[in-house]
Short mmCIF file of C-alpha atoms in Angstrom, two decimals:
data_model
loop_
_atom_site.label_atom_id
_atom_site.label_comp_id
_atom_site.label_asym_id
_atom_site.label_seq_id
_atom_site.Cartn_x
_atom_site.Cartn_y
_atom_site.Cartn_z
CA UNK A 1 25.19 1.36 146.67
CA UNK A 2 26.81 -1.83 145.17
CA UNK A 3 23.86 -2.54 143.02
CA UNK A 4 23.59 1.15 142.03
CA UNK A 5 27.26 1.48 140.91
CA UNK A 6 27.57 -1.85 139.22
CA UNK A 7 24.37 -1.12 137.20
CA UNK A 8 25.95 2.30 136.16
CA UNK A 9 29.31 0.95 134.97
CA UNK A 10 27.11 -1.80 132.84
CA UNK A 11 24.70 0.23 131.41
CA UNK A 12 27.76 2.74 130.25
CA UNK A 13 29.59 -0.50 128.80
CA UNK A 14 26.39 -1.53 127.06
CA UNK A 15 26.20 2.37 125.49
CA UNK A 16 29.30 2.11 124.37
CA UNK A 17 28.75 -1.45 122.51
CA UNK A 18 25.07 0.11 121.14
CA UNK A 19 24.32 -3.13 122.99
CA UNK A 20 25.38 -5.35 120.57
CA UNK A 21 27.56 -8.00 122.45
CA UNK A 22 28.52 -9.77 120.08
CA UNK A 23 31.08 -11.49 122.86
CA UNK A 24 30.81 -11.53 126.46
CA UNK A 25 31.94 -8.55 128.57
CA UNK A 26 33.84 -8.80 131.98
CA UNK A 27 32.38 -7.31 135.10
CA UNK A 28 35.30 -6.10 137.05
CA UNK A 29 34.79 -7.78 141.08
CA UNK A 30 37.34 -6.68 143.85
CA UNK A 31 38.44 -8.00 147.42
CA UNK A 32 37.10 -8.01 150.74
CA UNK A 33 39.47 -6.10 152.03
CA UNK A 34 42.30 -3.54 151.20
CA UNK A 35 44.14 -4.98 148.05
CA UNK A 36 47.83 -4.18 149.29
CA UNK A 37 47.38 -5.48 152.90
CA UNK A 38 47.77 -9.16 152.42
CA UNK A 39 47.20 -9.54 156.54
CA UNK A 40 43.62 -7.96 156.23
CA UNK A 41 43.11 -10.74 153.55
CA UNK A 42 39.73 -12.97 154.78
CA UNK A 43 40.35 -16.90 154.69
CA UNK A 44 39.33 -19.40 151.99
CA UNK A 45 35.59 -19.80 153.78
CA UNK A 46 34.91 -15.68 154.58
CA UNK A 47 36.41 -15.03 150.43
CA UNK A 48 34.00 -17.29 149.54
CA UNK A 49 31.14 -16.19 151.79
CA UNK A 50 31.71 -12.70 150.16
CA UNK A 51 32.51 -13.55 146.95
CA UNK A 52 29.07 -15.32 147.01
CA UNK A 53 27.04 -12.07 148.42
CA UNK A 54 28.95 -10.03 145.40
CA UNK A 55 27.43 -12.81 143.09
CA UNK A 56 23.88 -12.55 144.04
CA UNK A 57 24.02 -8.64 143.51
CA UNK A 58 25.65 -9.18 140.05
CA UNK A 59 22.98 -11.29 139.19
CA UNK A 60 19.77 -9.73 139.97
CA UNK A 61 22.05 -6.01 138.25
CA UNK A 62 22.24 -8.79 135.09
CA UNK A 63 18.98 -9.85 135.05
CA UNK A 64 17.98 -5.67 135.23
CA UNK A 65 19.55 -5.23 131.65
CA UNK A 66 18.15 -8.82 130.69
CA UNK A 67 21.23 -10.48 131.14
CA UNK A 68 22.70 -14.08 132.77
CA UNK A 69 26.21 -15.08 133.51
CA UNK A 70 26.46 -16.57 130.26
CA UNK A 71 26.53 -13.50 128.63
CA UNK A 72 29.52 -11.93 130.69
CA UNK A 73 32.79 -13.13 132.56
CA UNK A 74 33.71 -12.20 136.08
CA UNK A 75 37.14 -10.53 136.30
CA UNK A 76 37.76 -11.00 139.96
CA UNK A 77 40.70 -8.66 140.31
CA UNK A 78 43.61 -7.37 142.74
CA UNK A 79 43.69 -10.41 144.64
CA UNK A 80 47.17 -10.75 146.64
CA UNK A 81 46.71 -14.01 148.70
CA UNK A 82 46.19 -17.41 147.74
CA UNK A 83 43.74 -18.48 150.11
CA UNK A 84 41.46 -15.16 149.32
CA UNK A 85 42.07 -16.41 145.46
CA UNK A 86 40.61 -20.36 146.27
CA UNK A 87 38.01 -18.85 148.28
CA UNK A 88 36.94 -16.75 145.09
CA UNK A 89 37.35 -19.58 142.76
CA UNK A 90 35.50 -22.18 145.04
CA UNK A 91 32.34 -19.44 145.36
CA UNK A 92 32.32 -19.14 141.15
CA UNK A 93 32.51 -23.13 140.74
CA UNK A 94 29.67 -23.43 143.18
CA UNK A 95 27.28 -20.58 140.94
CA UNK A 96 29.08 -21.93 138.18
CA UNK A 97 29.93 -18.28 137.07
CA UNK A 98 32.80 -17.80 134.55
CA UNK A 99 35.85 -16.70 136.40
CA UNK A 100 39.29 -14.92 135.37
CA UNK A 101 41.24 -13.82 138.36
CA UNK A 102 43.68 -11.21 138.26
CA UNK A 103 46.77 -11.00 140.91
CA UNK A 104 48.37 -8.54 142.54
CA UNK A 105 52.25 -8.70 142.71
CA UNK A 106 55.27 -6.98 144.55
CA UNK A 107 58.36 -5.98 143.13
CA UNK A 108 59.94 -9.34 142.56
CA UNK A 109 56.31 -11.07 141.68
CA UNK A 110 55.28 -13.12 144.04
CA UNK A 111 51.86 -12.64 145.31
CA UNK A 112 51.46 -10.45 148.46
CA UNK A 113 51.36 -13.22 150.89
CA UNK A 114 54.72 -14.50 149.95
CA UNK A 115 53.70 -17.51 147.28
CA UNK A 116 54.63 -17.45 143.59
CA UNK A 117 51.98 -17.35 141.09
CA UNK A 118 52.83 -20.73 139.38
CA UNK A 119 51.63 -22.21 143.13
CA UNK A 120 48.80 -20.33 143.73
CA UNK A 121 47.58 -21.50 140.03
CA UNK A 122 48.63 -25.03 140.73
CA UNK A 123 46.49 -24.68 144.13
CA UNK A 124 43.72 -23.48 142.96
CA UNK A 125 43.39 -26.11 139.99
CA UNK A 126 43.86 -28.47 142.07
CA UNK A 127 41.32 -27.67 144.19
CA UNK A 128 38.39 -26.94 141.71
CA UNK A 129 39.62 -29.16 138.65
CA UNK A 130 40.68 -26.36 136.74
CA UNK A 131 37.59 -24.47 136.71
CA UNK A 132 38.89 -20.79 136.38
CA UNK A 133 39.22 -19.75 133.24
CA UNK A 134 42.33 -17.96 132.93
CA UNK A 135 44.67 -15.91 135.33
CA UNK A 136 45.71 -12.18 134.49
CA UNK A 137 47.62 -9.90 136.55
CA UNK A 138 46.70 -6.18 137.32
CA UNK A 139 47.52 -3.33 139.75
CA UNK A 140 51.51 -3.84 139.38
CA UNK A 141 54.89 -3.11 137.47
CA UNK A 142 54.84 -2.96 134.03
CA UNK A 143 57.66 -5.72 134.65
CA UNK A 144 55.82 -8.00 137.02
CA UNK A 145 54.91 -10.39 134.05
CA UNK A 146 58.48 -11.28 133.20
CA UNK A 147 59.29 -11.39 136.79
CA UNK A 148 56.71 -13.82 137.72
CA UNK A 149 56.87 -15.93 134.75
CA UNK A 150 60.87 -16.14 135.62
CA UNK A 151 59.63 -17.98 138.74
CA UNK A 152 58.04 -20.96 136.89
CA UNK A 153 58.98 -23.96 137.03
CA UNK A 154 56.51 -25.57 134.60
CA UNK A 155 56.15 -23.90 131.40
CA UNK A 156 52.99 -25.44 130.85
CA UNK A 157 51.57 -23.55 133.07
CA UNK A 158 52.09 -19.91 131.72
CA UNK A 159 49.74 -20.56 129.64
CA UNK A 160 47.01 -20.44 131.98
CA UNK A 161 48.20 -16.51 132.71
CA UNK A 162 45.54 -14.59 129.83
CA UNK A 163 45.55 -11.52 130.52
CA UNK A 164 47.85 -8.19 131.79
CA UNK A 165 46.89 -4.89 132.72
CA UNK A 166 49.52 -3.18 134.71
CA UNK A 167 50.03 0.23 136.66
CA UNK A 168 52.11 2.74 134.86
CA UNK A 169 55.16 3.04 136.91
CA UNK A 170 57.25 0.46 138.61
CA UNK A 171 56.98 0.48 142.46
CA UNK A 172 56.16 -1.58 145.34
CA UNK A 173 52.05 -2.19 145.22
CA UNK A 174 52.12 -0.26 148.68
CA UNK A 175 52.57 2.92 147.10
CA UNK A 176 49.78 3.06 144.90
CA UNK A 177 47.28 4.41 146.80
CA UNK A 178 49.50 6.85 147.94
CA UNK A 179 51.23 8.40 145.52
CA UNK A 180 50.05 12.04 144.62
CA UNK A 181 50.78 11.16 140.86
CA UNK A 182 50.96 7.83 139.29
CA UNK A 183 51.86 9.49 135.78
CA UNK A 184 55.64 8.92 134.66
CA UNK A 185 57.76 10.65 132.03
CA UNK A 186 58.20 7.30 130.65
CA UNK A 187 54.46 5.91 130.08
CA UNK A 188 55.20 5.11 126.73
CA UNK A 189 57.72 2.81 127.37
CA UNK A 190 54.88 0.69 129.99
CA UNK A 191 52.18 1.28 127.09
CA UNK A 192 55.24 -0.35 124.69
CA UNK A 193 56.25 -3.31 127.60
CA UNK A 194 52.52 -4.48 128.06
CA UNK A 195 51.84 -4.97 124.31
CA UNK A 196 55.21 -6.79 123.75
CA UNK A 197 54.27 -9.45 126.91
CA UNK A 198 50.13 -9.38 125.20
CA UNK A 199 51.79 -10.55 121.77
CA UNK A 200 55.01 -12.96 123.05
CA UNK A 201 52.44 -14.79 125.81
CA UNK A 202 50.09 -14.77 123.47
CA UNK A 203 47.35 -13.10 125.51
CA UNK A 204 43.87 -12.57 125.67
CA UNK A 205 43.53 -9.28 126.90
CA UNK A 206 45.73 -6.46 127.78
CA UNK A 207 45.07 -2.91 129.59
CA UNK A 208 46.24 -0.28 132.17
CA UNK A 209 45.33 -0.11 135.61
CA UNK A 210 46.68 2.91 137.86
CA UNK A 211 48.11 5.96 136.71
CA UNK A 212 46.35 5.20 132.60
CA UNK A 213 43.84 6.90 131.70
CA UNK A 214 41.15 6.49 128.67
CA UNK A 215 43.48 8.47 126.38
CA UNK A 216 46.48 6.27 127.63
CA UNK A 217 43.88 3.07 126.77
CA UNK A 218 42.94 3.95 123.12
CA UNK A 219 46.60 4.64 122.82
CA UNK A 220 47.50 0.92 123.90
CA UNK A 221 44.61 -0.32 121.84
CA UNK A 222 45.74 1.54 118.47
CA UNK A 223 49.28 0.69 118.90
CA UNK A 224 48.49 -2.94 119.41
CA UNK A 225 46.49 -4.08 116.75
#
């Protein structure tokens, strides 16, 4: 089932390019466990493990459309622990499969577990000489940018955050899979807060996650060209 839904969401991407990739696309990867329960979260060995298994199904879905890894980028996303986020990283470095990873953050963001960003990012460079390519979060507050960049202690390394694509209200990550309706009377405002923090950090990439929709998307992408 995997296999089967991975190869639909890349043939649809490849539709909608007319196959032309002129750059490399992301394939979207998630956690082992429930995103918001950082105490279900598996240890750096079992992340790894799985993030491995996820790997080998990506590869033989690339190879299906005549792709590699060198034509895409794994966006490992919704990751709320720091050992669950070396465990990733230390599974890519050993395929040697581009990696972004994208955290998850509560209301004051630091990770789920407890840790701030700037240490997880620290850790995990440490760890696997930098390898990672970038760091994004997703599946938070509009806000949770400037509230975990206000946590840094080295500057220099806010620049290793590339990418932002938050939900559409502000609330504790808890609630998101809860909530009977993630849309807010004040949407534009979060479409209008994630393209100012795109253009003052200077991102890569910026998006919606819960709560947007595609209308909501080519809204964010016309307003922030």
């Amino acid at each position: 089932l995997y296999k089967e839904l991975l190869s639909v969401n890349l043939e649809a991407i490849l539709s909608a390019l007319g196959k032309n990739l002129s750059e490399r696309i992301a394939i979207c990867l998630g956690p082992a466990s429930d995103c918001y329960r950082p105490e279900l979260a598996p240890n750096v060995q079992e992340a790894c493990d799985f993030a491995k298994l996820q790997y080998r199904l990506c590869e033989e879905v690339l190879s299906h459309f005549g792709l590699s890894f060198a034509d895409i980028v794994i966006l490992h996303e919704t990751i709320g622990t720091a050992q669950e986020a070396l465990g990733i990283s230390l599974a890519a470095q050993s395929c040697n499969i581009p990696l972004i990873l994208s955290f998850v953050v509560g209301r004051k963001g630091y990770l789920l577990d407890g840790k701030t960003i700037e240490s997880t990012i620290a850790y995990i460079d440490q760890e696997t000489s930098g390898f990672v390519e970038g760091f994004s979060l997703n599946c938070c507050s509009p806000y949770a940018f400037d509230r975990a960049v206000s946590l840094f202690t080295d500057r220099l390394l806010i620049q290793r955050l590339v990418g932002f694509y938050p939900n559409s209200w502000d609330a504790d990550p808890l609630d998101y899979e809860t909530k009977d309706d993630l849309l807010e009377p004040s949407k534009s405002d979060s479409l209008r807060k994630i393209i100012e923090i795109g253009r003052e950090y200077e991102l890569s990439f910026i998006g919606g996650c819960c709560g947007f929709g595609h209308p909501d998307i080519k809204r964010l992408a016309k307003s922030s060209t």
